[in-house]
């Protein structure tokens, strides 16, 4: 060490840099793993999801989708862009209306706690609450956002008076900002009682059966988008496995340098 001080210092700096890189990468990977786990294993637990061009009756969706071979559970829901307002502040957001007993799509905080809105209430992501400067117990108004190119009748319906909801809770979420309400409450606010815009499904463990259901959904004229959440989870698992393997190789290189 004393004979070649510059070389020794260089080695020490290199080892320290390598260890810092390993520790930093490990923290990032752990954060990504937690985010993916909350989003796709705790909040979104369905295997397939279909979003529709236009709302359809809830019971019709349950019957038609539930009759597909390989589908074991169906939960219709409403997901729509809305305008939220409170005390002069405004923000556009995605609102989701979930059944009271929803198990496939849920509002979940970063601690994996499931939060369910009560009648007349809304659960806001903290990013939305911060922009609106509103806290639990306050009130927000909700109005449907009229999309460009919508038919005149739909646009006129979008001008309906805004509905007012009590803020039941404000939660920290890994990504994005969503307002969660009871299904019946959001249906009423948007003027679509008894209708749903989307449906989440659970399927059997057979990947072939799931693919056949996915293909059937994609062929539906009413389907705007089909998401294969089960396949996405598998891809994420492969990605995370490769990432941890790379981290292991980096750690081995650090040991060699040491």
PDB file of C-alpha atoms in Angstrom:
ATOM      1  CA  UNK A   1       0.000   0.000   0.000  1.00  0.00           C
ATOM      2  CA  UNK A   2       2.776   2.436   0.980  1.00  0.00           C
ATOM      3  CA  UNK A   3       4.994   1.505  -1.953  1.00  0.00           C
ATOM      4  CA  UNK A   4       2.347   2.411  -4.551  1.00  0.00           C
ATOM      5  CA  UNK A   5      -0.021   4.827  -2.852  1.00  0.00           C
ATOM      6  CA  UNK A   6      -1.646   6.063  -6.052  1.00  0.00           C
ATOM      7  CA  UNK A   7      -2.463   2.529  -7.156  1.00  0.00           C
ATOM      8  CA  UNK A   8      -3.844   1.713  -3.724  1.00  0.00           C
ATOM      9  CA  UNK A   9      -6.012   4.808  -3.688  1.00  0.00           C
ATOM     10  CA  UNK A  10      -7.231   4.003  -7.199  1.00  0.00           C
ATOM     11  CA  UNK A  11      -8.164   0.470  -6.160  1.00  0.00           C
ATOM     12  CA  UNK A  12      -9.993   1.707  -3.069  1.00  0.00           C
ATOM     13  CA  UNK A  13     -11.916   4.265  -5.109  1.00  0.00           C
ATOM     14  CA  UNK A  14     -12.825   1.631  -7.704  1.00  0.00           C
ATOM     15  CA  UNK A  15     -14.093  -0.813  -5.074  1.00  0.00           C
ATOM     16  CA  UNK A  16     -16.064   1.933  -3.330  1.00  0.00           C
ATOM     17  CA  UNK A  17     -17.611   3.001  -6.636  1.00  0.00           C
ATOM     18  CA  UNK A  18     -18.518  -0.589  -7.509  1.00  0.00           C
ATOM     19  CA  UNK A  19     -20.136  -1.177  -4.110  1.00  0.00           C
ATOM     20  CA  UNK A  20     -22.028   2.118  -4.375  1.00  0.00           C
ATOM     21  CA  UNK A  21     -23.324   1.089  -7.805  1.00  0.00           C
ATOM     22  CA  UNK A  22     -24.422  -2.314  -6.482  1.00  0.00           C
ATOM     23  CA  UNK A  23     -26.206  -0.814  -3.473  1.00  0.00           C
ATOM     24  CA  UNK A  24     -27.904   1.881  -5.573  1.00  0.00           C
ATOM     25  CA  UNK A  25     -29.007  -0.615  -8.215  1.00  0.00           C
ATOM     26  CA  UNK A  26     -30.335  -2.940  -5.524  1.00  0.00           C
ATOM     27  CA  UNK A  27     -32.415  -0.129  -4.015  1.00  0.00           C
ATOM     28  CA  UNK A  28     -33.817   0.825  -7.428  1.00  0.00           C
ATOM     29  CA  UNK A  29     -34.716  -2.780  -8.250  1.00  0.00           C
ATOM     30  CA  UNK A  30     -36.397  -3.249  -4.891  1.00  0.00           C
ATOM     31  CA  UNK A  31     -38.436  -0.085  -5.468  1.00  0.00           C
ATOM     32  CA  UNK A  32     -39.455  -1.267  -8.949  1.00  0.00           C
ATOM     33  CA  UNK A  33     -40.377  -4.695  -7.569  1.00  0.00           C
ATOM     34  CA  UNK A  34     -42.574  -3.144  -4.881  1.00  0.00           C
ATOM     35  CA  UNK A  35     -44.269  -0.836  -7.385  1.00  0.00           C
ATOM     36  CA  UNK A  36     -45.026  -3.664  -9.809  1.00  0.00           C
ATOM     37  CA  UNK A  37     -46.245  -5.895  -6.977  1.00  0.00           C
ATOM     38  CA  UNK A  38     -48.713  -3.284  -5.705  1.00  0.00           C
ATOM     39  CA  UNK A  39     -49.943  -2.373  -9.184  1.00  0.00           C
ATOM     40  CA  UNK A  40     -50.354  -5.833 -10.700  1.00  0.00           C
ATOM     41  CA  UNK A  41     -50.772  -8.202  -7.748  1.00  0.00           C
ATOM     42  CA  UNK A  42     -52.619  -6.167  -5.123  1.00  0.00           C
ATOM     43  CA  UNK A  43     -54.520  -3.385  -6.929  1.00  0.00           C
ATOM     44  CA  UNK A  44     -55.120  -5.005 -10.341  1.00  0.00           C
ATOM     45  CA  UNK A  45     -55.662  -8.704  -9.683  1.00  0.00           C
ATOM     46  CA  UNK A  46     -57.596  -9.717 -12.793  1.00  0.00           C
ATOM     47  CA  UNK A  47     -55.998 -11.769 -15.573  1.00  0.00           C
ATOM     48  CA  UNK A  48     -57.737  -9.996 -18.466  1.00  0.00           C
ATOM     49  CA  UNK A  49     -59.430  -6.637 -18.850  1.00  0.00           C
ATOM     50  CA  UNK A  50     -61.569  -5.268 -21.650  1.00  0.00           C
ATOM     51  CA  UNK A  51     -62.401  -1.578 -22.157  1.00  0.00           C
ATOM     52  CA  UNK A  52     -65.442  -0.823 -24.305  1.00  0.00           C
ATOM     53  CA  UNK A  53     -66.131   1.811 -26.954  1.00  0.00           C
ATOM     54  CA  UNK A  54     -69.470   2.570 -25.292  1.00  0.00           C
ATOM     55  CA  UNK A  55     -71.015   1.638 -21.924  1.00  0.00           C
ATOM     56  CA  UNK A  56     -72.999  -1.596 -21.783  1.00  0.00           C
ATOM     57  CA  UNK A  57     -75.412  -3.044 -19.172  1.00  0.00           C
ATOM     58  CA  UNK A  58     -73.597  -4.543 -16.191  1.00  0.00           C
ATOM     59  CA  UNK A  59     -75.686  -7.719 -16.121  1.00  0.00           C
ATOM     60  CA  UNK A  60     -75.195  -8.246 -19.871  1.00  0.00           C
ATOM     61  CA  UNK A  61     -71.435  -8.055 -19.449  1.00  0.00           C
ATOM     62  CA  UNK A  62     -71.488 -10.430 -16.497  1.00  0.00           C
ATOM     63  CA  UNK A  63     -73.561 -12.969 -18.437  1.00  0.00           C
ATOM     64  CA  UNK A  64     -71.693 -12.771 -21.752  1.00  0.00           C
ATOM     65  CA  UNK A  65     -68.156 -12.653 -20.386  1.00  0.00           C
ATOM     66  CA  UNK A  66     -68.888 -15.140 -17.624  1.00  0.00           C
ATOM     67  CA  UNK A  67     -70.061 -17.669 -20.218  1.00  0.00           C
ATOM     68  CA  UNK A  68     -66.662 -17.757 -21.956  1.00  0.00           C
ATOM     69  CA  UNK A  69     -64.771 -21.008 -21.364  1.00  0.00           C
ATOM     70  CA  UNK A  70     -61.910 -20.367 -18.953  1.00  0.00           C
ATOM     71  CA  UNK A  71     -63.408 -17.282 -17.270  1.00  0.00           C
ATOM     72  CA  UNK A  72     -64.002 -17.868 -13.543  1.00  0.00           C
ATOM     73  CA  UNK A  73     -64.987 -14.362 -12.377  1.00  0.00           C
ATOM     74  CA  UNK A  74     -66.181 -11.113 -13.983  1.00  0.00           C
ATOM     75  CA  UNK A  75     -66.283  -7.658 -12.389  1.00  0.00           C
ATOM     76  CA  UNK A  76     -67.780  -4.851 -14.500  1.00  0.00           C
ATOM     77  CA  UNK A  77     -66.587  -1.346 -13.618  1.00  0.00           C
ATOM     78  CA  UNK A  78     -66.615   2.223 -14.874  1.00  0.00           C
ATOM     79  CA  UNK A  79     -63.422   4.045 -15.850  1.00  0.00           C
ATOM     80  CA  UNK A  80     -63.706   7.510 -17.354  1.00  0.00           C
ATOM     81  CA  UNK A  81     -61.874  10.845 -17.613  1.00  0.00           C
ATOM     82  CA  UNK A  82     -63.405  13.436 -15.299  1.00  0.00           C
ATOM     83  CA  UNK A  83     -62.836  17.007 -14.175  1.00  0.00           C
ATOM     84  CA  UNK A  84     -62.444  17.450 -10.414  1.00  0.00           C
ATOM     85  CA  UNK A  85     -62.760  20.811  -8.688  1.00  0.00           C
ATOM     86  CA  UNK A  86     -62.422  22.204  -5.169  1.00  0.00           C
ATOM     87  CA  UNK A  87     -62.439  25.812  -4.014  1.00  0.00           C
ATOM     88  CA  UNK A  88     -61.376  27.224  -7.384  1.00  0.00           C
ATOM     89  CA  UNK A  89     -58.797  24.519  -8.153  1.00  0.00           C
ATOM     90  CA  UNK A  90     -59.374  22.180 -11.102  1.00  0.00           C
ATOM     91  CA  UNK A  91     -57.694  18.990 -12.299  1.00  0.00           C
ATOM     92  CA  UNK A  92     -58.443  16.365 -14.945  1.00  0.00           C
ATOM     93  CA  UNK A  93     -58.186  12.811 -13.671  1.00  0.00           C
ATOM     94  CA  UNK A  94     -59.199   9.221 -14.278  1.00  0.00           C
ATOM     95  CA  UNK A  95     -62.145   8.133 -12.137  1.00  0.00           C
ATOM     96  CA  UNK A  96     -62.908   4.485 -11.503  1.00  0.00           C
ATOM     97  CA  UNK A  97     -66.184   3.192 -10.109  1.00  0.00           C
ATOM     98  CA  UNK A  98     -65.848  -0.207  -8.437  1.00  0.00           C
ATOM     99  CA  UNK A  99     -68.401  -2.665  -7.079  1.00  0.00           C
ATOM    100  CA  UNK A 100     -68.699  -2.670  -3.282  1.00  0.00           C
ATOM    101  CA  UNK A 101     -67.261  -6.209  -3.145  1.00  0.00           C
ATOM    102  CA  UNK A 102     -64.650  -5.692  -5.860  1.00  0.00           C
ATOM    103  CA  UNK A 103     -61.706  -8.077  -5.599  1.00  0.00           C
ATOM    104  CA  UNK A 104     -60.113  -7.805  -9.046  1.00  0.00           C
ATOM    105  CA  UNK A 105     -59.615  -4.010  -9.131  1.00  0.00           C
ATOM    106  CA  UNK A 106     -59.059  -2.122  -5.866  1.00  0.00           C
ATOM    107  CA  UNK A 107     -57.760   1.171  -4.526  1.00  0.00           C
ATOM    108  CA  UNK A 108     -54.498   0.315  -2.741  1.00  0.00           C
ATOM    109  CA  UNK A 109     -51.942   2.538  -0.997  1.00  0.00           C
ATOM    110  CA  UNK A 110     -48.166   2.081  -0.977  1.00  0.00           C
ATOM    111  CA  UNK A 111     -48.427   0.016   2.204  1.00  0.00           C
ATOM    112  CA  UNK A 112     -50.665  -2.482   0.362  1.00  0.00           C
ATOM    113  CA  UNK A 113     -53.720  -1.381   2.334  1.00  0.00           C
ATOM    114  CA  UNK A 114     -57.047  -1.685   0.501  1.00  0.00           C
ATOM    115  CA  UNK A 115     -59.208   1.450   0.787  1.00  0.00           C
ATOM    116  CA  UNK A 116     -62.885   1.298  -0.185  1.00  0.00           C
ATOM    117  CA  UNK A 117     -64.962   4.440  -0.746  1.00  0.00           C
ATOM    118  CA  UNK A 118     -68.241   4.808   1.128  1.00  0.00           C
ATOM    119  CA  UNK A 119     -71.566   5.906  -0.313  1.00  0.00           C
ATOM    120  CA  UNK A 120     -71.282   9.501  -1.492  1.00  0.00           C
ATOM    121  CA  UNK A 121     -67.518   9.491  -1.012  1.00  0.00           C
ATOM    122  CA  UNK A 122     -64.368   9.430  -3.104  1.00  0.00           C
ATOM    123  CA  UNK A 123     -60.840   8.184  -2.425  1.00  0.00           C
ATOM    124  CA  UNK A 124     -58.215  10.444  -3.983  1.00  0.00           C
ATOM    125  CA  UNK A 125     -54.601   9.765  -4.842  1.00  0.00           C
ATOM    126  CA  UNK A 126     -52.423  12.216  -2.924  1.00  0.00           C
ATOM    127  CA  UNK A 127     -51.215  13.849  -6.156  1.00  0.00           C
ATOM    128  CA  UNK A 128     -54.807  14.833  -6.967  1.00  0.00           C
ATOM    129  CA  UNK A 129     -55.576  15.981  -3.418  1.00  0.00           C
ATOM    130  CA  UNK A 130     -52.451  18.157  -3.439  1.00  0.00           C
ATOM    131  CA  UNK A 131     -53.430  19.846  -6.718  1.00  0.00           C
ATOM    132  CA  UNK A 132     -56.947  20.452  -5.397  1.00  0.00           C
ATOM    133  CA  UNK A 133     -55.709  21.469  -1.949  1.00  0.00           C
ATOM    134  CA  UNK A 134     -58.308  19.234  -0.317  1.00  0.00           C
ATOM    135  CA  UNK A 135     -58.106  16.917   2.713  1.00  0.00           C
ATOM    136  CA  UNK A 136     -60.290  14.070   3.994  1.00  0.00           C
ATOM    137  CA  UNK A 137     -63.648  15.447   5.062  1.00  0.00           C
ATOM    138  CA  UNK A 138     -63.610  18.092   2.340  1.00  0.00           C
ATOM    139  CA  UNK A 139     -65.727  18.008  -0.803  1.00  0.00           C
ATOM    140  CA  UNK A 140     -64.957  17.903  -4.518  1.00  0.00           C
ATOM    141  CA  UNK A 141     -67.172  18.266  -7.555  1.00  0.00           C
ATOM    142  CA  UNK A 142     -66.906  15.772 -10.394  1.00  0.00           C
ATOM    143  CA  UNK A 143     -67.983  16.292 -13.993  1.00  0.00           C
ATOM    144  CA  UNK A 144     -67.533  14.145 -17.073  1.00  0.00           C
ATOM    145  CA  UNK A 145     -64.936  15.297 -19.598  1.00  0.00           C
ATOM    146  CA  UNK A 146     -66.365  15.548 -23.094  1.00  0.00           C
ATOM    147  CA  UNK A 147     -63.942  13.950 -25.529  1.00  0.00           C
ATOM    148  CA  UNK A 148     -63.175  15.650 -28.897  1.00  0.00           C
ATOM    149  CA  UNK A 149     -65.365  14.281 -31.683  1.00  0.00           C
ATOM    150  CA  UNK A 150     -68.111  12.966 -29.414  1.00  0.00           C
ATOM    151  CA  UNK A 151     -71.648  12.985 -30.861  1.00  0.00           C
ATOM    152  CA  UNK A 152     -73.724  16.073 -30.030  1.00  0.00           C
ATOM    153  CA  UNK A 153     -76.035  14.074 -27.755  1.00  0.00           C
ATOM    154  CA  UNK A 154     -73.101  12.778 -25.727  1.00  0.00           C
ATOM    155  CA  UNK A 155     -71.569  16.240 -25.556  1.00  0.00           C
ATOM    156  CA  UNK A 156     -74.845  17.685 -24.313  1.00  0.00           C
ATOM    157  CA  UNK A 157     -75.044  14.990 -21.669  1.00  0.00           C
ATOM    158  CA  UNK A 158     -71.488  15.875 -20.643  1.00  0.00           C
ATOM    159  CA  UNK A 159     -72.751  19.349 -19.733  1.00  0.00           C
ATOM    160  CA  UNK A 160     -74.906  17.886 -16.941  1.00  0.00           C
ATOM    161  CA  UNK A 161     -74.392  19.527 -13.499  1.00  0.00           C
ATOM    162  CA  UNK A 162     -71.301  18.369 -11.619  1.00  0.00           C
ATOM    163  CA  UNK A 163     -71.861  15.960  -8.729  1.00  0.00           C
ATOM    164  CA  UNK A 164     -70.405  16.653  -5.307  1.00  0.00           C
ATOM    165  CA  UNK A 165     -68.582  13.969  -3.320  1.00  0.00           C
ATOM    166  CA  UNK A 166     -67.099  13.866   0.156  1.00  0.00           C
ATOM    167  CA  UNK A 167     -63.385  13.053   0.289  1.00  0.00           C
ATOM    168  CA  UNK A 168     -63.257   9.854   2.340  1.00  0.00           C
ATOM    169  CA  UNK A 169     -59.516   9.308   2.181  1.00  0.00           C
ATOM    170  CA  UNK A 170     -56.307  10.460   0.513  1.00  0.00           C
ATOM    171  CA  UNK A 171     -53.825   7.699  -0.281  1.00  0.00           C
ATOM    172  CA  UNK A 172     -50.265   7.470  -1.527  1.00  0.00           C
ATOM    173  CA  UNK A 173     -50.098   5.368  -4.694  1.00  0.00           C
ATOM    174  CA  UNK A 174     -47.017   4.132  -6.589  1.00  0.00           C
ATOM    175  CA  UNK A 175     -47.909   5.678  -9.950  1.00  0.00           C
ATOM    176  CA  UNK A 176     -50.514   8.074 -11.336  1.00  0.00           C
ATOM    177  CA  UNK A 177     -53.501   9.787  -9.845  1.00  0.00           C
ATOM    178  CA  UNK A 178     -56.897   8.060  -9.729  1.00  0.00           C
ATOM    179  CA  UNK A 179     -60.160   8.987  -8.043  1.00  0.00           C
ATOM    180  CA  UNK A 180     -62.018   5.907  -6.799  1.00  0.00           C
ATOM    181  CA  UNK A 181     -65.752   5.834  -6.123  1.00  0.00           C
ATOM    182  CA  UNK A 182     -68.471   3.256  -5.627  1.00  0.00           C
ATOM    183  CA  UNK A 183     -69.722   1.922  -8.951  1.00  0.00           C
ATOM    184  CA  UNK A 184     -73.276   3.162  -8.382  1.00  0.00           C
ATOM    185  CA  UNK A 185     -72.054   6.637  -7.420  1.00  0.00           C
ATOM    186  CA  UNK A 186     -69.927   7.106 -10.531  1.00  0.00           C
ATOM    187  CA  UNK A 187     -72.646   5.681 -12.765  1.00  0.00           C
ATOM    188  CA  UNK A 188     -75.068   8.247 -11.358  1.00  0.00           C
ATOM    189  CA  UNK A 189     -72.579  11.125 -11.676  1.00  0.00           C
ATOM    190  CA  UNK A 190     -71.884  10.288 -15.326  1.00  0.00           C
ATOM    191  CA  UNK A 191     -75.531   9.640 -16.188  1.00  0.00           C
ATOM    192  CA  UNK A 192     -75.027   5.960 -17.064  1.00  0.00           C
ATOM    193  CA  UNK A 193     -76.989   4.064 -14.362  1.00  0.00           C
ATOM    194  CA  UNK A 194     -76.666   0.300 -14.672  1.00  0.00           C
ATOM    195  CA  UNK A 195     -73.919   0.548 -17.296  1.00  0.00           C
ATOM    196  CA  UNK A 196     -70.207  -0.285 -17.280  1.00  0.00           C
ATOM    197  CA  UNK A 197     -67.335   0.857 -19.489  1.00  0.00           C
ATOM    198  CA  UNK A 198     -64.924  -1.979 -18.671  1.00  0.00           C
ATOM    199  CA  UNK A 199     -64.716  -5.426 -17.143  1.00  0.00           C
ATOM    200  CA  UNK A 200     -61.939  -7.242 -15.301  1.00  0.00           C
ATOM    201  CA  UNK A 201     -61.825 -11.030 -15.492  1.00  0.00           C
ATOM    202  CA  UNK A 202     -60.119 -13.856 -13.674  1.00  0.00           C
ATOM    203  CA  UNK A 203     -59.330 -16.943 -15.728  1.00  0.00           C
ATOM    204  CA  UNK A 204     -58.143 -20.480 -15.094  1.00  0.00           C
ATOM    205  CA  UNK A 205     -54.415 -21.125 -14.745  1.00  0.00           C
ATOM    206  CA  UNK A 206     -54.329 -22.659 -18.247  1.00  0.00           C
ATOM    207  CA  UNK A 207     -52.414 -20.187 -20.423  1.00  0.00           C
ATOM    208  CA  UNK A 208     -53.983 -21.623 -23.579  1.00  0.00           C
ATOM    209  CA  UNK A 209     -57.493 -21.018 -22.249  1.00  0.00           C
ATOM    210  CA  UNK A 210     -56.561 -17.458 -21.292  1.00  0.00           C
ATOM    211  CA  UNK A 211     -55.210 -16.768 -24.777  1.00  0.00           C
ATOM    212  CA  UNK A 212     -58.436 -18.066 -26.332  1.00  0.00           C
ATOM    213  CA  UNK A 213     -60.484 -15.770 -24.101  1.00  0.00           C
ATOM    214  CA  UNK A 214     -58.193 -12.860 -24.992  1.00  0.00           C
ATOM    215  CA  UNK A 215     -58.630 -13.570 -28.711  1.00  0.00           C
ATOM    216  CA  UNK A 216     -62.415 -13.743 -28.283  1.00  0.00           C
ATOM    217  CA  UNK A 217     -62.433 -10.390 -26.495  1.00  0.00           C
ATOM    218  CA  UNK A 218     -60.217  -8.792 -29.147  1.00  0.00           C
ATOM    219  CA  UNK A 219     -62.660  -9.931 -31.846  1.00  0.00           C
ATOM    220  CA  UNK A 220     -65.618  -8.234 -30.126  1.00  0.00           C
ATOM    221  CA  UNK A 221     -66.860  -5.213 -32.088  1.00  0.00           C
ATOM    222  CA  UNK A 222     -67.515  -3.389 -28.799  1.00  0.00           C
ATOM    223  CA  UNK A 223     -63.991  -3.914 -27.432  1.00  0.00           C
ATOM    224  CA  UNK A 224     -61.760  -0.844 -27.651  1.00  0.00           C
ATOM    225  CA  UNK A 225     -58.799  -2.382 -25.785  1.00  0.00           C
ATOM    226  CA  UNK A 226     -57.916  -5.747 -24.263  1.00  0.00           C
ATOM    227  CA  UNK A 227     -55.204  -6.042 -21.624  1.00  0.00           C
ATOM    228  CA  UNK A 228     -53.578  -9.370 -20.762  1.00  0.00           C
ATOM    229  CA  UNK A 229     -52.498  -8.650 -17.187  1.00  0.00           C
ATOM    230  CA  UNK A 230     -51.447 -12.253 -16.551  1.00  0.00           C
ATOM    231  CA  UNK A 231     -48.972 -12.163 -19.458  1.00  0.00           C
ATOM    232  CA  UNK A 232     -47.733  -8.782 -18.259  1.00  0.00           C
ATOM    233  CA  UNK A 233     -47.030 -10.230 -14.800  1.00  0.00           C
ATOM    234  CA  UNK A 234     -45.042 -13.054 -16.382  1.00  0.00           C
ATOM    235  CA  UNK A 235     -42.994 -10.610 -18.456  1.00  0.00           C
ATOM    236  CA  UNK A 236     -42.312  -8.473 -15.392  1.00  0.00           C
ATOM    237  CA  UNK A 237     -41.165 -11.557 -13.463  1.00  0.00           C
ATOM    238  CA  UNK A 238     -38.715 -12.424 -16.270  1.00  0.00           C
ATOM    239  CA  UNK A 239     -37.422  -8.838 -16.395  1.00  0.00           C
ATOM    240  CA  UNK A 240     -36.913  -8.708 -12.629  1.00  0.00           C
ATOM    241  CA  UNK A 241     -35.151 -12.081 -12.682  1.00  0.00           C
ATOM    242  CA  UNK A 242     -32.705 -10.847 -15.317  1.00  0.00           C
ATOM    243  CA  UNK A 243     -32.186  -7.599 -13.404  1.00  0.00           C
ATOM    244  CA  UNK A 244     -31.325  -9.428 -10.177  1.00  0.00           C
ATOM    245  CA  UNK A 245     -29.014 -11.734 -12.137  1.00  0.00           C
ATOM    246  CA  UNK A 246     -27.191  -8.686 -13.490  1.00  0.00           C
ATOM    247  CA  UNK A 247     -26.950  -7.306  -9.947  1.00  0.00           C
ATOM    248  CA  UNK A 248     -25.427 -10.596  -8.787  1.00  0.00           C
ATOM    249  CA  UNK A 249     -22.816 -10.381 -11.535  1.00  0.00           C
ATOM    250  CA  UNK A 250     -21.981  -6.816 -10.481  1.00  0.00           C
ATOM    251  CA  UNK A 251     -21.607  -7.945  -6.866  1.00  0.00           C
ATOM    252  CA  UNK A 252     -19.269 -10.781  -7.943  1.00  0.00           C
ATOM    253  CA  UNK A 253     -17.176  -8.280  -9.896  1.00  0.00           C
ATOM    254  CA  UNK A 254     -16.963  -6.076  -6.807  1.00  0.00           C
ATOM    255  CA  UNK A 255     -15.676  -9.008  -4.779  1.00  0.00           C
ATOM    256  CA  UNK A 256     -13.045  -9.764  -7.418  1.00  0.00           C
ATOM    257  CA  UNK A 257     -11.911  -6.131  -7.421  1.00  0.00           C
ATOM    258  CA  UNK A 258     -11.698  -6.161  -3.644  1.00  0.00           C
TER     259      UNK A 258
END
